[in-house]
């Protein structure tokens, strides 16, 4: 499935590149047809995914963390609805239900896909926040044990202190820099979380473009879809890179 998705978005990216460089219309048409066949094949293989997503939602209901329970459950429910709409689209494109309004069902499917990705990114943001708090607390305890000052030097007096005129902006910049460094440390120490953030962020461009909320163009959509697909394949090859639960 991941390989088909990667091939589909690779075709989308290739088609955009061929159009930009003035390739022959016949070649562009063949690439578009190949992309369409790959998309239809993926829809066929996803016929049972709605039931799988519902089962995942039922398991997520029992998570102890309230925020994770909400985000993961709602994400799986939206994925189930997305796959259901995708099944209707497959029936329309394959000729089983020729009267299906494909534009309407496509819009519905991408809306559910977008909601699912928003929940996934919300879950990622929550996990990052928890890890940053843990890292900050651990760093503070290490400093306290070694007799150092407060983290980031925010309690330090002097020319850049809070009581000094004009000292607020440099101090804010320092705090921001420390937060960015802390975020980088957390993501570097948790590769599954980093991959999940990148994959969900890449996928986000697809429904945003299809729904007309943010027109990115076929080149950006193809590139983001290809990167996301490669990361998904990577999590299949290396299961420890998959974010749990």
Short mmCIF file of C-alpha atoms in Angstrom, two decimals:
data_model
loop_
_atom_site.label_atom_id
_atom_site.label_comp_id
_atom_site.label_asym_id
_atom_site.label_seq_id
_atom_site.Cartn_x
_atom_site.Cartn_y
_atom_site.Cartn_z
CA UNK A 1 0.00 0.00 0.00
CA UNK A 2 2.77 2.42 0.94
CA UNK A 3 4.64 1.65 -2.28
CA UNK A 4 1.53 2.33 -4.39
CA UNK A 5 1.01 5.64 -2.60
CA UNK A 6 4.64 6.61 -3.14
CA UNK A 7 4.36 5.70 -6.83
CA UNK A 8 1.15 7.73 -7.20
CA UNK A 9 2.64 10.90 -5.73
CA UNK A 10 5.87 10.34 -7.62
CA UNK A 11 3.75 10.37 -10.81
CA UNK A 12 2.07 13.58 -9.63
CA UNK A 13 5.45 15.21 -9.04
CA UNK A 14 6.80 13.92 -12.34
CA UNK A 15 3.75 15.16 -14.23
CA UNK A 16 4.20 18.63 -12.77
CA UNK A 17 7.90 18.63 -13.73
CA UNK A 18 7.11 17.48 -17.29
CA UNK A 19 4.46 20.17 -17.69
CA UNK A 20 6.81 22.83 -16.35
CA UNK A 21 9.58 21.83 -18.77
CA UNK A 22 7.28 21.61 -21.80
CA UNK A 23 7.19 17.84 -22.35
CA UNK A 24 4.98 16.40 -25.06
CA UNK A 25 1.23 16.34 -24.30
CA UNK A 26 1.13 12.60 -25.03
CA UNK A 27 3.74 11.86 -22.34
CA UNK A 28 1.93 14.07 -19.84
CA UNK A 29 -1.31 12.25 -20.61
CA UNK A 30 0.31 8.86 -20.01
CA UNK A 31 1.68 9.99 -16.63
CA UNK A 32 -1.76 11.30 -15.61
CA UNK A 33 -3.37 8.02 -16.64
CA UNK A 34 -0.80 6.04 -14.65
CA UNK A 35 -1.46 8.26 -11.63
CA UNK A 36 -5.21 7.65 -12.01
CA UNK A 37 -4.75 3.88 -12.23
CA UNK A 38 -2.56 3.88 -9.12
CA UNK A 39 -5.15 5.96 -7.26
CA UNK A 40 -7.94 3.55 -8.25
CA UNK A 41 -5.79 0.57 -7.21
CA UNK A 42 -5.18 2.13 -3.80
CA UNK A 43 -8.92 2.69 -3.36
CA UNK A 44 -9.55 -0.98 -4.13
CA UNK A 45 -6.99 -2.10 -1.54
CA UNK A 46 -8.54 0.21 1.08
CA UNK A 47 -12.00 -1.39 0.97
CA UNK A 48 -11.65 -2.92 4.44
CA UNK A 49 -9.83 -0.05 6.10
CA UNK A 50 -12.96 1.52 7.60
CA UNK A 51 -13.47 -1.52 9.85
CA UNK A 52 -9.80 -1.46 10.86
CA UNK A 53 -10.03 2.24 11.76
CA UNK A 54 -13.15 1.60 13.86
CA UNK A 55 -11.37 -1.21 15.71
CA UNK A 56 -8.44 1.13 16.39
CA UNK A 57 -10.88 3.74 17.72
CA UNK A 58 -12.42 1.15 20.08
CA UNK A 59 -8.96 0.31 21.44
CA UNK A 60 -8.06 4.00 21.87
CA UNK A 61 -11.13 4.59 24.06
CA UNK A 62 -9.41 2.64 26.85
CA UNK A 63 -6.28 4.84 27.00
CA UNK A 64 -5.70 6.32 30.45
CA UNK A 65 -4.56 9.77 29.27
CA UNK A 66 -7.65 11.86 28.50
CA UNK A 67 -6.02 14.04 25.83
CA UNK A 68 -4.45 11.11 24.00
CA UNK A 69 -7.72 9.19 24.25
CA UNK A 70 -9.66 12.05 22.68
CA UNK A 71 -7.16 12.85 19.91
CA UNK A 72 -6.48 9.26 18.85
CA UNK A 73 -10.13 8.15 19.02
CA UNK A 74 -11.42 11.13 17.02
CA UNK A 75 -8.60 10.70 14.51
CA UNK A 76 -9.50 7.04 13.92
CA UNK A 77 -13.21 7.84 13.62
CA UNK A 78 -12.48 10.47 10.98
CA UNK A 79 -10.22 8.01 9.18
CA UNK A 80 -13.06 5.48 9.16
CA UNK A 81 -15.39 8.04 7.59
CA UNK A 82 -12.65 9.03 5.12
CA UNK A 83 -12.22 5.42 4.02
CA UNK A 84 -16.01 4.99 3.74
CA UNK A 85 -16.19 7.99 1.38
CA UNK A 86 -13.21 6.57 -0.48
CA UNK A 87 -15.10 3.31 -0.97
CA UNK A 88 -18.02 5.22 -2.49
CA UNK A 89 -15.61 7.00 -4.82
CA UNK A 90 -14.12 3.67 -5.87
CA UNK A 91 -17.60 2.32 -6.65
CA UNK A 92 -18.28 5.39 -8.80
CA UNK A 93 -14.98 5.28 -10.68
CA UNK A 94 -15.11 1.53 -11.27
CA UNK A 95 -18.59 1.77 -12.79
CA UNK A 96 -20.44 -0.07 -10.01
CA UNK A 97 -22.29 3.12 -9.03
CA UNK A 98 -22.07 5.43 -12.05
CA UNK A 99 -24.51 7.97 -10.60
CA UNK A 100 -22.26 8.83 -7.66
CA UNK A 101 -21.43 12.54 -7.46
CA UNK A 102 -17.66 12.06 -7.32
CA UNK A 103 -16.85 15.72 -6.67
CA UNK A 104 -19.15 15.85 -3.64
CA UNK A 105 -17.85 12.60 -2.18
CA UNK A 106 -14.24 13.60 -2.84
CA UNK A 107 -14.79 16.83 -0.90
CA UNK A 108 -16.33 14.88 1.96
CA UNK A 109 -13.45 12.40 2.06
CA UNK A 110 -10.82 15.15 2.13
CA UNK A 111 -12.67 16.96 4.93
CA UNK A 112 -12.57 13.83 7.09
CA UNK A 113 -8.92 13.31 6.11
CA UNK A 114 -8.13 16.89 7.18
CA UNK A 115 -9.87 16.47 10.56
CA UNK A 116 -7.94 13.25 11.13
CA UNK A 117 -4.61 14.97 10.42
CA UNK A 118 -5.51 17.90 12.70
CA UNK A 119 -6.14 15.41 15.52
CA UNK A 120 -2.85 13.64 14.76
CA UNK A 121 -0.91 16.92 14.90
CA UNK A 122 -2.73 17.90 18.10
CA UNK A 123 -1.65 14.60 19.64
CA UNK A 124 1.93 15.25 18.47
CA UNK A 125 1.89 18.76 19.99
CA UNK A 126 0.59 17.36 23.29
CA UNK A 127 3.30 14.69 23.44
CA UNK A 128 5.97 17.27 22.60
CA UNK A 129 4.70 19.53 25.39
CA UNK A 130 4.85 16.69 27.93
CA UNK A 131 8.36 15.70 26.87
CA UNK A 132 9.57 19.33 26.96
CA UNK A 133 8.21 19.73 30.48
CA UNK A 134 9.93 16.52 31.57
CA UNK A 135 13.22 17.57 29.96
CA UNK A 136 13.01 21.05 31.50
CA UNK A 137 12.30 19.61 34.97
CA UNK A 138 15.16 17.14 34.68
CA UNK A 139 17.52 19.92 33.58
CA UNK A 140 16.41 22.09 36.51
CA UNK A 141 17.06 19.27 38.97
CA UNK A 142 20.53 18.72 37.51
CA UNK A 143 21.33 22.42 37.84
CA UNK A 144 20.01 22.49 41.41
CA UNK A 145 22.07 19.44 42.29
CA UNK A 146 25.23 21.03 40.88
CA UNK A 147 24.55 24.37 42.57
CA UNK A 148 23.81 26.25 39.29
CA UNK A 149 21.28 28.98 38.67
CA UNK A 150 17.88 28.79 37.09
CA UNK A 151 17.53 27.44 33.58
CA UNK A 152 18.22 29.98 30.89
CA UNK A 153 19.51 32.52 33.39
CA UNK A 154 16.15 34.24 33.70
CA UNK A 155 16.82 35.02 37.37
CA UNK A 156 20.17 36.65 36.66
CA UNK A 157 20.45 40.37 37.29
CA UNK A 158 22.61 42.66 35.22
CA UNK A 159 22.47 44.70 32.02
CA UNK A 160 19.90 42.38 30.44
CA UNK A 161 17.84 41.92 33.58
CA UNK A 162 14.10 42.46 33.73
CA UNK A 163 14.51 45.69 35.66
CA UNK A 164 16.75 47.27 33.05
CA UNK A 165 15.15 49.51 30.40
CA UNK A 166 15.32 47.78 27.02
CA UNK A 167 16.23 44.44 28.61
CA UNK A 168 12.84 42.81 27.93
CA UNK A 169 13.35 42.09 24.22
CA UNK A 170 16.77 40.38 24.52
CA UNK A 171 15.44 38.31 27.40
CA UNK A 172 12.40 37.27 25.33
CA UNK A 173 14.69 36.33 22.44
CA UNK A 174 16.84 34.26 24.82
CA UNK A 175 13.79 32.45 26.19
CA UNK A 176 12.60 31.73 22.65
CA UNK A 177 16.03 30.42 21.69
CA UNK A 178 16.09 28.14 24.75
CA UNK A 179 12.61 26.79 23.89
CA UNK A 180 13.67 26.06 20.31
CA UNK A 181 16.81 24.27 21.55
CA UNK A 182 14.70 22.28 24.00
CA UNK A 183 12.26 21.34 21.22
CA UNK A 184 15.14 20.22 18.99
CA UNK A 185 16.58 18.12 21.83
CA UNK A 186 13.22 16.44 22.49
CA UNK A 187 12.60 15.62 18.82
CA UNK A 188 16.18 14.39 18.36
CA UNK A 189 15.76 12.09 21.34
CA UNK A 190 12.41 10.70 20.12
CA UNK A 191 12.67 9.72 16.41
CA UNK A 192 9.15 8.15 16.24
CA UNK A 193 7.61 11.44 17.34
CA UNK A 194 9.76 13.42 14.89
CA UNK A 195 8.77 11.16 11.98
CA UNK A 196 5.09 11.37 12.93
CA UNK A 197 5.21 15.18 13.01
CA UNK A 198 6.94 15.40 9.63
CA UNK A 199 4.62 12.84 8.04
CA UNK A 200 1.43 14.49 9.32
CA UNK A 201 2.69 17.95 8.36
CA UNK A 202 3.44 16.74 4.82
CA UNK A 203 0.05 15.02 4.53
CA UNK A 204 -1.70 18.20 5.69
CA UNK A 205 -0.91 19.96 2.41
CA UNK A 206 -2.92 17.38 0.43
CA UNK A 207 -6.44 18.02 1.83
CA UNK A 208 -5.72 21.74 2.17
CA UNK A 209 -5.03 21.89 -1.56
CA UNK A 210 -7.88 19.59 -2.60
CA UNK A 211 -10.42 21.53 -0.50
CA UNK A 212 -9.18 24.86 -1.85
CA UNK A 213 -8.23 26.12 1.61
CA UNK A 214 -4.61 26.65 0.58
CA UNK A 215 -3.66 26.15 -3.04
CA UNK A 216 -0.19 24.57 -3.08
CA UNK A 217 -0.08 23.27 -6.63
CA UNK A 218 0.48 19.70 -7.88
CA UNK A 219 4.25 19.97 -7.44
CA UNK A 220 4.08 20.66 -3.69
CA UNK A 221 1.28 18.10 -3.21
CA UNK A 222 3.28 15.47 -5.10
CA UNK A 223 6.46 16.19 -3.14
CA UNK A 224 4.73 16.17 0.26
CA UNK A 225 2.83 13.00 -0.59
CA UNK A 226 6.03 11.29 -1.72
CA UNK A 227 7.94 12.29 1.44
CA UNK A 228 5.05 11.13 3.64
CA UNK A 229 4.83 7.82 1.78
CA UNK A 230 8.57 7.18 2.14
CA UNK A 231 8.33 7.85 5.89
CA UNK A 232 5.37 5.44 6.14
CA UNK A 233 7.39 2.75 4.35
CA UNK A 234 10.26 3.45 6.76
CA UNK A 235 8.00 2.80 9.77
CA UNK A 236 6.99 -0.53 8.21
CA UNK A 237 10.62 -1.53 7.70
CA UNK A 238 11.60 -0.31 11.20
CA UNK A 239 8.55 -0.85 13.48
CA UNK A 240 10.29 0.89 16.40
CA UNK A 241 9.93 4.16 14.46
CA UNK A 242 6.12 3.96 14.64
CA UNK A 243 4.65 6.26 17.29
CA UNK A 244 2.75 4.40 20.01
CA UNK A 245 0.05 4.09 21.15
#
